């Protein structure tokens, strides 16, 4: 794994993200990652709140189109997250917080697909799924924020 | 105009403006006018927003002025502590005023009355100490300038962050949680106005709004803690003041759904007016701008 990561990190694209120093490089990617996250996690949180009983009058069918936006946010963050990862591949790959974050994001996305199939298009009321979703996103956010601190601590 | 000038302009808002808001509120209770009462809630909420930059520019003013004039550090610190202490009931009053606009309950009146009286008293105290910094003539002859050493609200907040290394990362996480709550609910409310989220009355979607306001509150508290711990990092960065400017505009847009929800927008199939649509697009744009400036802070400001 090591040589592959090092190669990724040395690639032209990764070097540009890390070292170009231009505002439309690393800072823009970081902003887009935050925008994607606030769209995906923000809308998902609002849906979770609805499933837990806040604004119970909102018909679920009316919220269906927000899924497209959430998937767009996910796609944006997969792309920007990929760029941010390769820019510091070896450092991120040795960071336990990074794996916690990835696992929680994966769980949260699976939970969202289940909310779609079992609650929006099924009989489930979705209270448990909503609680699980909030928990996964919470830990994912926390682990993501702590990555910088954990990596400093390791080195 | 520099930030010290801006502080001089803004620092009258929480005192004079709060007095006006309080007067309107009391008058609305006396004449039992619901319109006047709602009007006073709007004034109190806007003043609570304006009090935020009034506080923030104070640190900038201190930075700008300290090399040019002889300042009593003791007085400046006392003014800062007094201002921080006054800001707490002021912001709580803003929160209660907004909640009362969103869904009125009778206890809001008692809570607001109490908070406004406390805020007025503490604001007057902060203003007096602030005035004495550059206007020694207002101190009675023979008397010492008032520099109360307690409670040291600003110093306490700064120490909380600086002395405990885990507070800053925790606040960062909470700042993101607050951001997601605020942005997610604001997005949903505005997507309804734009028709993307269809067939649902505004009143139902607006039920989620307190969670957006809660996110705003979390981010105000955590943001203030960042600022208290490291003021120069922010006051010396123009991008920070642009961000705060946008936060205030965004804060005002949070008033919009509480004011116009009954305006025909209540029907699921009502086509929102052009003005409502522009407000919705504007609100999303403003909060996106806040995220943009927040993310770019370390890169834009540092030359």
Tab-separated table of C-alpha atoms in Angstrom:
chain	number	residue	atom	x	y	z
A	1	UNK	CA	0.000	0.000	0.000
A	2	UNK	CA	2.808	2.358	0.991
A	3	UNK	CA	4.440	2.790	-2.452
A	4	UNK	CA	1.049	3.314	-4.126
A	5	UNK	CA	0.164	6.061	-1.651
A	6	UNK	CA	3.553	7.695	-2.056
A	7	UNK	CA	3.141	7.579	-5.833
A	8	UNK	CA	-0.312	9.151	-5.555
A	9	UNK	CA	1.114	11.862	-3.351
A	10	UNK	CA	3.920	12.577	-5.835
A	11	UNK	CA	1.554	12.824	-8.809
A	12	UNK	CA	1.255	16.141	-10.591
A	13	UNK	CA	-2.335	16.682	-9.483
A	14	UNK	CA	-1.640	15.927	-5.812
A	15	UNK	CA	1.410	18.182	-5.846
A	16	UNK	CA	-0.631	20.994	-7.397
A	17	UNK	CA	-3.376	20.680	-4.756
A	18	UNK	CA	-0.807	20.662	-1.965
A	19	UNK	CA	1.736	23.181	-3.154
A	20	UNK	CA	0.313	25.540	-5.787
A	21	UNK	CA	-0.651	28.076	-3.126
A	22	UNK	CA	-3.360	29.580	-5.334
A	23	UNK	CA	-6.773	30.425	-3.872
A	24	UNK	CA	-8.546	28.299	-6.518
A	25	UNK	CA	-6.444	25.312	-5.414
A	26	UNK	CA	-6.493	23.886	-1.911
A	27	UNK	CA	-8.722	26.595	-0.319
A	28	UNK	CA	-11.397	26.275	-3.029
A	29	UNK	CA	-11.407	22.467	-2.732
A	30	UNK	CA	-11.743	22.786	1.046
A	31	UNK	CA	-14.662	25.229	0.641
A	32	UNK	CA	-16.439	22.953	-1.859
A	33	UNK	CA	-15.958	20.033	0.543
A	34	UNK	CA	-17.616	22.080	3.303
A	35	UNK	CA	-20.425	23.159	0.973
A	36	UNK	CA	-21.088	19.563	-0.078
A	37	UNK	CA	-21.060	18.442	3.524
A	38	UNK	CA	-23.437	21.141	4.701
A	39	UNK	CA	-25.839	20.328	1.846
A	40	UNK	CA	-25.754	16.559	2.379
A	41	UNK	CA	-25.588	16.489	6.178
A	42	UNK	CA	-27.785	19.561	6.594
A	43	UNK	CA	-30.671	18.280	4.466
A	44	UNK	CA	-30.268	14.763	5.882
A	45	UNK	CA	-30.465	16.211	9.392
A	46	UNK	CA	-33.651	18.093	8.509
A	47	UNK	CA	-35.163	14.839	7.169
A	48	UNK	CA	-34.061	12.977	10.320
A	49	UNK	CA	-35.730	15.642	12.463
A	50	UNK	CA	-38.913	15.236	10.430
A	51	UNK	CA	-38.817	11.453	10.947
A	52	UNK	CA	-38.319	12.031	14.681
A	53	UNK	CA	-41.454	14.150	14.789
A	54	UNK	CA	-40.378	17.777	14.232
A	55	UNK	CA	-42.624	19.302	11.570
A	56	UNK	CA	-44.658	16.092	11.418
A	57	UNK	CA	-47.078	17.833	9.024
A	58	UNK	CA	-44.521	17.810	6.196
A	59	UNK	CA	-45.554	15.055	3.733
A	60	UNK	CA	-42.567	12.825	2.974
A	61	UNK	CA	-43.376	12.893	-0.745
A	62	UNK	CA	-42.647	16.635	-0.789
A	63	UNK	CA	-39.091	15.941	0.402
A	64	UNK	CA	-38.245	13.398	-2.290
A	65	UNK	CA	-36.521	15.899	-4.540
A	66	UNK	CA	-34.055	16.862	-1.796
A	67	UNK	CA	-32.447	13.431	-2.309
A	68	UNK	CA	-31.080	14.597	-5.663
A	69	UNK	CA	-29.385	17.523	-3.929
A	70	UNK	CA	-28.027	15.252	-1.223
A	71	UNK	CA	-26.569	12.859	-3.806
A	72	UNK	CA	-25.064	15.857	-5.599
A	73	UNK	CA	-23.471	16.897	-2.288
A	74	UNK	CA	-22.141	13.367	-1.833
A	75	UNK	CA	-20.663	13.331	-5.351
A	76	UNK	CA	-19.040	16.724	-4.792
A	77	UNK	CA	-17.513	15.496	-1.551
A	78	UNK	CA	-16.295	12.228	-3.009
A	79	UNK	CA	-14.457	14.246	-5.675
A	80	UNK	CA	-13.111	16.982	-3.397
A	81	UNK	CA	-12.403	14.446	-0.637
A	82	UNK	CA	-10.414	12.384	-3.118
A	83	UNK	CA	-8.310	15.419	-4.054
A	84	UNK	CA	-7.725	16.336	-0.415
A	85	UNK	CA	-6.758	12.713	0.305
A	86	UNK	CA	-4.181	12.313	-2.468
A	87	UNK	CA	-2.588	15.643	-1.539
A	88	UNK	CA	-1.518	14.057	1.790
A	89	UNK	CA	-2.119	10.377	1.090
A	90	UNK	CA	0.486	8.816	3.378
A	91	UNK	CA	-0.368	11.083	6.306
A	92	UNK	CA	-4.144	10.501	6.015
A	93	UNK	CA	-3.709	6.747	5.509
A	94	UNK	CA	-1.895	6.481	8.833
A	95	UNK	CA	-4.555	8.494	10.665
A	96	UNK	CA	-7.116	6.426	12.629
A	97	UNK	CA	-9.539	9.382	12.694
A	98	UNK	CA	-9.650	9.223	8.883
A	99	UNK	CA	-10.876	5.608	8.949
A	100	UNK	CA	-13.467	6.401	11.619
A	101	UNK	CA	-14.707	9.249	9.432
A	102	UNK	CA	-14.847	7.111	6.260
A	103	UNK	CA	-16.663	4.272	8.066
A	104	UNK	CA	-19.236	6.663	9.551
A	105	UNK	CA	-19.822	8.409	6.224
A	106	UNK	CA	-20.362	4.989	4.587
A	107	UNK	CA	-22.797	3.959	7.346
A	108	UNK	CA	-24.647	7.269	7.108
A	109	UNK	CA	-24.989	6.939	3.323
A	110	UNK	CA	-26.289	3.365	3.657
A	111	UNK	CA	-28.733	4.642	6.291
A	112	UNK	CA	-29.913	7.340	3.892
A	113	UNK	CA	-30.553	4.783	1.131
A	114	UNK	CA	-32.568	2.753	3.639
A	115	UNK	CA	-34.545	5.841	4.645
A	116	UNK	CA	-35.348	6.221	0.940
A	117	UNK	CA	-36.406	2.593	0.399
A	118	UNK	CA	-38.004	1.714	3.735
A	119	UNK	CA	-39.507	5.009	4.899
A	120	UNK	CA	-40.142	7.050	1.752
A	121	UNK	CA	-41.131	3.952	-0.241
A	122	UNK	CA	-42.075	1.531	2.504
A	123	UNK	CA	-44.059	1.187	5.703
A	124	UNK	CA	-41.289	2.010	8.219
A	125	UNK	CA	-41.746	5.169	10.326
A	126	UNK	CA	-37.993	5.490	10.330
A	127	UNK	CA	-37.375	6.724	13.873
A	128	UNK	CA	-34.485	4.309	14.415
A	129	UNK	CA	-32.993	5.013	11.025
A	130	UNK	CA	-33.194	8.758	11.727
A	131	UNK	CA	-31.457	8.349	15.094
A	132	UNK	CA	-28.768	6.158	13.491
A	133	UNK	CA	-28.305	8.713	10.728
A	134	UNK	CA	-27.822	11.594	13.191
A	135	UNK	CA	-25.349	9.516	15.225
A	136	UNK	CA	-23.302	8.516	12.144
A	137	UNK	CA	-23.116	12.054	10.797
A	138	UNK	CA	-22.216	13.406	14.228
A	139	UNK	CA	-19.296	10.994	14.629
A	140	UNK	CA	-18.229	11.539	11.004
A	141	UNK	CA	-18.134	15.321	11.534
A	142	UNK	CA	-16.266	14.928	14.812
A	143	UNK	CA	-13.694	12.514	13.390
A	144	UNK	CA	-13.229	14.694	10.300
A	145	UNK	CA	-12.551	17.768	12.395
A	146	UNK	CA	-10.213	15.864	14.695
A	147	UNK	CA	-8.095	14.482	11.838
A	148	UNK	CA	-5.672	17.394	11.991
A	149	UNK	CA	-5.256	17.046	15.764
A	150	UNK	CA	-4.832	13.256	15.671
A	151	UNK	CA	-2.250	13.494	12.892
A	152	UNK	CA	-0.302	16.097	14.875
A	153	UNK	CA	-0.492	13.864	17.946
A	154	UNK	CA	0.840	10.833	16.045
A	155	UNK	CA	3.814	12.701	14.589
B	1	UNK	CA	-12.686	55.008	8.285
B	2	UNK	CA	-11.003	52.325	10.318
B	3	UNK	CA	-12.378	49.697	12.697
B	4	UNK	CA	-12.015	52.000	15.700
B	5	UNK	CA	-14.342	54.396	13.885
B	6	UNK	CA	-16.730	51.540	13.149
B	7	UNK	CA	-16.740	50.640	16.841
B	8	UNK	CA	-17.681	54.215	17.739
B	9	UNK	CA	-20.582	54.031	15.270
B	10	UNK	CA	-21.785	50.595	16.325
B	11	UNK	CA	-21.348	50.859	20.076
B	12	UNK	CA	-24.330	53.188	20.376
B	13	UNK	CA	-26.655	50.655	18.808
B	14	UNK	CA	-26.899	48.202	21.732
B	15	UNK	CA	-27.541	51.032	24.205
B	16	UNK	CA	-29.681	53.525	22.291
B	17	UNK	CA	-31.287	50.891	20.063
B	18	UNK	CA	-32.009	48.630	22.984
B	19	UNK	CA	-33.651	51.560	24.757
B	20	UNK	CA	-35.896	52.107	21.726
B	21	UNK	CA	-36.725	48.389	21.516
B	22	UNK	CA	-37.486	48.258	25.212
B	23	UNK	CA	-39.672	51.381	24.967
B	24	UNK	CA	-41.645	49.918	22.061
B	25	UNK	CA	-42.059	46.639	23.911
B	26	UNK	CA	-43.355	48.300	27.096
B	27	UNK	CA	-45.625	50.573	25.043
B	28	UNK	CA	-47.067	47.524	23.266
B	29	UNK	CA	-47.903	45.985	26.642
B	30	UNK	CA	-49.553	49.201	27.827
B	31	UNK	CA	-51.690	49.815	24.752
B	32	UNK	CA	-52.154	46.072	24.114
B	33	UNK	CA	-51.243	46.325	20.470
B	34	UNK	CA	-50.167	43.076	18.843
B	35	UNK	CA	-48.657	44.855	15.845
B	36	UNK	CA	-46.560	47.066	18.077
B	37	UNK	CA	-45.532	44.045	20.095
B	38	UNK	CA	-44.368	42.160	16.989
B	39	UNK	CA	-42.612	45.300	15.839
B	40	UNK	CA	-40.726	45.512	19.124
B	41	UNK	CA	-39.693	41.853	18.752
B	42	UNK	CA	-38.219	42.653	15.342
B	43	UNK	CA	-36.348	45.650	16.773
B	44	UNK	CA	-34.974	43.618	19.687
B	45	UNK	CA	-33.835	40.824	17.352
B	46	UNK	CA	-32.084	43.242	14.984
B	47	UNK	CA	-30.418	45.060	17.896
B	48	UNK	CA	-29.213	41.710	19.243
B	49	UNK	CA	-27.620	41.044	15.848
B	50	UNK	CA	-26.049	44.506	15.712
B	51	UNK	CA	-24.593	44.019	19.190
B	52	UNK	CA	-22.357	41.245	17.800
B	53	UNK	CA	-20.203	43.508	15.562
B	54	UNK	CA	-20.342	46.203	18.254
B	55	UNK	CA	-18.474	43.763	20.487
B	56	UNK	CA	-16.116	42.434	17.804
B	57	UNK	CA	-15.015	45.857	16.566
B	58	UNK	CA	-14.100	46.752	20.157
B	59	UNK	CA	-11.085	44.463	20.039
B	60	UNK	CA	-10.175	45.901	16.648
B	61	UNK	CA	-10.445	49.437	18.068
B	62	UNK	CA	-8.168	48.502	20.943
B	63	UNK	CA	-5.613	47.126	18.471
B	64	UNK	CA	-5.813	50.241	16.307
B	65	UNK	CA	-5.603	52.710	19.173
B	66	UNK	CA	-3.180	51.162	21.654
B	67	UNK	CA	-0.034	52.355	19.880
B	68	UNK	CA	-1.287	55.898	19.370
B	69	UNK	CA	-2.704	56.826	22.746
B	70	UNK	CA	-2.041	56.121	26.359
B	71	UNK	CA	-4.772	53.652	27.336
B	72	UNK	CA	-5.529	52.278	30.765
B	73	UNK	CA	-5.259	48.543	30.195
B	74	UNK	CA	-7.292	48.007	33.329
B	75	UNK	CA	-10.164	50.120	31.958
B	76	UNK	CA	-10.039	48.447	28.549
B	77	UNK	CA	-10.175	44.989	30.138
B	78	UNK	CA	-13.005	46.070	32.447
B	79	UNK	CA	-14.940	47.500	29.479
B	80	UNK	CA	-14.446	44.280	27.538
B	81	UNK	CA	-15.613	42.118	30.462
B	82	UNK	CA	-18.634	44.356	31.029
B	83	UNK	CA	-19.498	44.273	27.316
B	84	UNK	CA	-19.261	40.476	27.212
B	85	UNK	CA	-21.488	40.210	30.277
B	86	UNK	CA	-24.061	42.536	28.699
B	87	UNK	CA	-23.942	40.633	25.398
B	88	UNK	CA	-25.253	37.436	27.045
B	89	UNK	CA	-28.730	38.717	28.115
B	90	UNK	CA	-28.827	40.799	24.906
B	91	UNK	CA	-28.422	37.714	22.685
B	92	UNK	CA	-30.838	35.715	24.833
B	93	UNK	CA	-33.376	38.536	24.451
B	94	UNK	CA	-32.862	38.363	20.671
B	95	UNK	CA	-33.481	34.617	20.780
B	96	UNK	CA	-36.682	35.008	22.815
B	97	UNK	CA	-37.879	37.827	20.514
B	98	UNK	CA	-37.322	35.641	17.448
B	99	UNK	CA	-39.058	32.666	19.103
B	100	UNK	CA	-42.011	34.892	20.006
B	101	UNK	CA	-42.265	35.993	16.369
B	102	UNK	CA	-42.109	32.383	15.239
B	103	UNK	CA	-44.711	31.102	17.687
B	104	UNK	CA	-45.948	33.364	20.440
B	105	UNK	CA	-46.384	32.097	23.990
B	106	UNK	CA	-47.361	34.259	26.954
B	107	UNK	CA	-44.215	33.416	28.933
B	108	UNK	CA	-42.165	35.079	26.204
B	109	UNK	CA	-43.392	38.457	27.508
B	110	UNK	CA	-42.135	37.887	31.051
B	111	UNK	CA	-38.839	36.398	29.845
B	112	UNK	CA	-38.253	39.258	27.423
B	113	UNK	CA	-39.090	41.926	30.002
B	114	UNK	CA	-36.623	40.432	32.458
B	115	UNK	CA	-33.846	39.930	29.881
B	116	UNK	CA	-34.261	43.432	28.462
B	117	UNK	CA	-34.077	45.075	31.894
B	118	UNK	CA	-30.926	43.102	32.738
B	119	UNK	CA	-29.401	43.768	29.298
B	120	UNK	CA	-30.156	47.503	29.519
B	121	UNK	CA	-28.516	47.774	32.930
B	122	UNK	CA	-25.434	45.815	31.896
B	123	UNK	CA	-25.140	47.646	28.552
B	124	UNK	CA	-25.280	51.003	30.353
B	125	UNK	CA	-22.521	49.815	32.675
B	126	UNK	CA	-20.365	48.630	29.760
B	127	UNK	CA	-20.956	51.912	27.928
B	128	UNK	CA	-19.977	53.991	30.959
B	129	UNK	CA	-16.706	52.146	31.439
B	130	UNK	CA	-16.067	52.320	27.693
B	131	UNK	CA	-16.600	56.066	27.683
B	132	UNK	CA	-14.083	56.568	30.445
B	133	UNK	CA	-11.334	54.957	28.339
B	134	UNK	CA	-10.965	57.977	26.070
B	135	UNK	CA	-13.103	60.524	27.940
B	136	UNK	CA	-11.664	60.966	31.440
B	137	UNK	CA	-13.727	64.172	31.725
B	138	UNK	CA	-16.914	62.139	32.360
B	139	UNK	CA	-15.492	60.817	35.625
B	140	UNK	CA	-16.628	62.989	38.560
B	141	UNK	CA	-13.866	65.156	39.928
B	142	UNK	CA	-11.826	63.414	42.554
B	143	UNK	CA	-13.468	60.044	41.818
B	144	UNK	CA	-11.550	57.106	40.419
B	145	UNK	CA	-12.500	55.682	37.020
B	146	UNK	CA	-14.738	52.682	37.457
B	147	UNK	CA	-12.847	49.520	36.667
B	148	UNK	CA	-14.841	46.700	38.217
B	149	UNK	CA	-12.765	43.545	38.452
B	150	UNK	CA	-15.742	41.183	38.560
B	151	UNK	CA	-17.230	39.285	36.867
B	152	UNK	CA	-14.551	38.965	34.228
B	153	UNK	CA	-16.734	37.457	31.509
B	154	UNK	CA	-14.432	38.041	28.520
B	155	UNK	CA	-11.308	36.984	30.402
B	156	UNK	CA	-13.122	33.912	31.674
B	157	UNK	CA	-14.171	32.888	28.158
B	158	UNK	CA	-10.640	33.381	26.817
B	159	UNK	CA	-9.125	31.395	29.696
B	160	UNK	CA	-11.620	28.586	29.170
B	161	UNK	CA	-10.311	28.074	25.627
B	162	UNK	CA	-6.630	28.827	26.243
B	163	UNK	CA	-6.193	26.804	29.434
B	164	UNK	CA	-7.939	23.681	28.149
B	165	UNK	CA	-6.530	22.404	24.873
B	166	UNK	CA	-9.626	20.269	24.202
B	167	UNK	CA	-12.045	23.198	24.192
B	168	UNK	CA	-10.997	24.582	20.790
B	169	UNK	CA	-11.402	21.250	18.894
B	170	UNK	CA	-14.733	20.578	20.642
B	171	UNK	CA	-15.906	24.049	19.637
B	172	UNK	CA	-14.784	23.374	16.048
B	173	UNK	CA	-16.918	20.223	15.948
B	174	UNK	CA	-19.890	22.057	17.454
B	175	UNK	CA	-19.379	24.916	14.974
B	176	UNK	CA	-19.804	22.371	12.152
B	177	UNK	CA	-22.840	20.772	13.811
B	178	UNK	CA	-24.413	24.221	14.143
B	179	UNK	CA	-23.528	24.987	10.527
B	180	UNK	CA	-25.252	21.811	9.282
B	181	UNK	CA	-28.401	22.499	11.339
B	182	UNK	CA	-28.588	26.103	10.170
B	183	UNK	CA	-27.734	25.486	6.516
B	184	UNK	CA	-29.872	22.338	6.175
B	185	UNK	CA	-33.042	23.893	7.575
B	186	UNK	CA	-32.492	27.208	5.758
B	187	UNK	CA	-31.988	25.275	2.523
B	188	UNK	CA	-35.189	23.304	3.049
B	189	UNK	CA	-37.270	26.365	3.927
B	190	UNK	CA	-35.992	28.225	0.869
B	191	UNK	CA	-36.302	25.235	-1.463
B	192	UNK	CA	-39.979	25.168	-0.511
B	193	UNK	CA	-40.373	28.804	-1.495
B	194	UNK	CA	-38.636	28.032	-4.788
B	195	UNK	CA	-40.967	25.090	-5.411
B	196	UNK	CA	-38.283	22.384	-5.332
B	197	UNK	CA	-39.878	21.012	-2.172
B	198	UNK	CA	-43.470	21.088	-3.361
B	199	UNK	CA	-46.987	20.579	-2.046
B	200	UNK	CA	-46.353	21.544	1.528
B	201	UNK	CA	-47.551	24.671	3.358
B	202	UNK	CA	-44.875	27.025	4.682
B	203	UNK	CA	-46.235	26.665	8.217
B	204	UNK	CA	-45.268	22.972	8.261
B	205	UNK	CA	-41.724	23.508	7.002
B	206	UNK	CA	-41.316	26.510	9.318
B	207	UNK	CA	-41.714	24.142	12.266
B	208	UNK	CA	-38.088	23.214	11.651
B	209	UNK	CA	-36.881	26.826	11.900
B	210	UNK	CA	-36.010	26.797	15.629
B	211	UNK	CA	-33.402	24.161	14.797
B	212	UNK	CA	-31.822	26.608	12.371
B	213	UNK	CA	-31.904	29.281	15.070
B	214	UNK	CA	-30.428	26.743	17.504
B	215	UNK	CA	-27.586	26.148	15.042
B	216	UNK	CA	-27.102	29.915	14.797
B	217	UNK	CA	-26.921	30.091	18.608
B	218	UNK	CA	-24.392	27.244	18.855
B	219	UNK	CA	-22.226	28.942	16.251
B	220	UNK	CA	-22.505	32.331	17.936
B	221	UNK	CA	-21.293	30.852	21.237
B	222	UNK	CA	-18.513	28.739	19.723
B	223	UNK	CA	-17.492	31.525	17.334
B	224	UNK	CA	-17.314	33.975	20.244
B	225	UNK	CA	-15.071	31.544	22.138
B	226	UNK	CA	-12.686	31.362	19.146
B	227	UNK	CA	-12.677	35.157	19.011
B	228	UNK	CA	-12.089	35.598	22.752
B	229	UNK	CA	-9.164	33.187	22.689
B	230	UNK	CA	-7.463	34.710	19.672
B	231	UNK	CA	-8.918	38.157	18.872
B	232	UNK	CA	-6.043	39.525	16.779
B	233	UNK	CA	-6.192	36.553	14.425
B	234	UNK	CA	-9.690	37.788	13.493
B	235	UNK	CA	-9.633	41.560	13.911
B	236	UNK	CA	-6.564	41.803	11.649
B	237	UNK	CA	-8.307	39.839	8.901
B	238	UNK	CA	-10.674	41.820	6.623
B	239	UNK	CA	-12.302	38.570	5.469
B	240	UNK	CA	-13.547	38.090	9.038
B	241	UNK	CA	-15.536	41.331	8.992
B	242	UNK	CA	-17.031	40.449	5.616
B	243	UNK	CA	-18.047	37.114	7.097
B	244	UNK	CA	-19.677	38.776	10.111
B	245	UNK	CA	-21.435	41.231	7.775
B	246	UNK	CA	-22.920	38.317	5.833
B	247	UNK	CA	-23.864	36.518	9.077
B	248	UNK	CA	-25.887	39.593	10.077
B	249	UNK	CA	-27.648	39.709	6.700
B	250	UNK	CA	-28.292	35.976	7.060
B	251	UNK	CA	-29.629	36.564	10.563
B	252	UNK	CA	-32.107	39.102	9.211
B	253	UNK	CA	-33.230	36.611	6.548
B	254	UNK	CA	-34.166	34.267	9.409
B	255	UNK	CA	-36.810	36.862	10.324
B	256	UNK	CA	-38.405	36.681	6.893
B	257	UNK	CA	-40.272	33.375	7.221
B	258	UNK	CA	-41.632	34.396	10.644
B	259	UNK	CA	-43.037	37.619	9.186
B	260	UNK	CA	-44.529	36.568	5.867
B	261	UNK	CA	-45.546	32.962	6.504
B	262	UNK	CA	-49.235	33.923	6.445
B	263	UNK	CA	-48.885	35.934	3.255
B	264	UNK	CA	-50.513	33.459	0.888
B	265	UNK	CA	-47.426	31.308	1.254
B	266	UNK	CA	-49.402	29.166	3.651
B	267	UNK	CA	-51.099	27.290	0.845
B	268	UNK	CA	-49.285	24.265	-0.544
B	269	UNK	CA	-49.910	25.201	-4.154
B	270	UNK	CA	-49.496	28.950	-3.868
B	271	UNK	CA	-46.869	30.229	-6.246
B	272	UNK	CA	-44.410	32.248	-4.238
B	273	UNK	CA	-44.058	35.882	-5.257
B	274	UNK	CA	-40.985	37.155	-7.066
B	275	UNK	CA	-39.902	38.955	-3.889
B	276	UNK	CA	-40.187	35.747	-1.845
B	277	UNK	CA	-38.204	33.855	-4.473
B	278	UNK	CA	-35.476	36.489	-4.528
B	279	UNK	CA	-35.334	36.402	-0.730
B	280	UNK	CA	-34.994	32.613	-0.872
B	281	UNK	CA	-32.172	32.689	-3.437
B	282	UNK	CA	-30.544	35.541	-1.496
B	283	UNK	CA	-30.712	33.651	1.775
B	284	UNK	CA	-29.060	30.546	0.296
B	285	UNK	CA	-26.424	32.739	-1.367
B	286	UNK	CA	-25.684	34.640	1.846
B	287	UNK	CA	-25.170	31.506	3.933
B	288	UNK	CA	-23.050	29.953	1.171
B	289	UNK	CA	-20.991	33.147	1.285
B	290	UNK	CA	-20.611	32.793	5.055
B	291	UNK	CA	-19.248	29.260	4.602
B	292	UNK	CA	-16.992	30.493	1.796
B	293	UNK	CA	-15.489	33.320	3.851
B	294	UNK	CA	-15.181	31.110	6.925
B	295	UNK	CA	-13.234	28.531	4.943
B	296	UNK	CA	-11.098	31.139	3.184
B	297	UNK	CA	-10.323	33.100	6.387
B	298	UNK	CA	-6.823	31.672	6.899
B	299	UNK	CA	-5.964	32.110	3.208
B	300	UNK	CA	-7.474	35.513	2.404
B	301	UNK	CA	-6.347	37.415	5.464
B	302	UNK	CA	-2.815	36.150	5.887
B	303	UNK	CA	-0.535	37.997	3.500
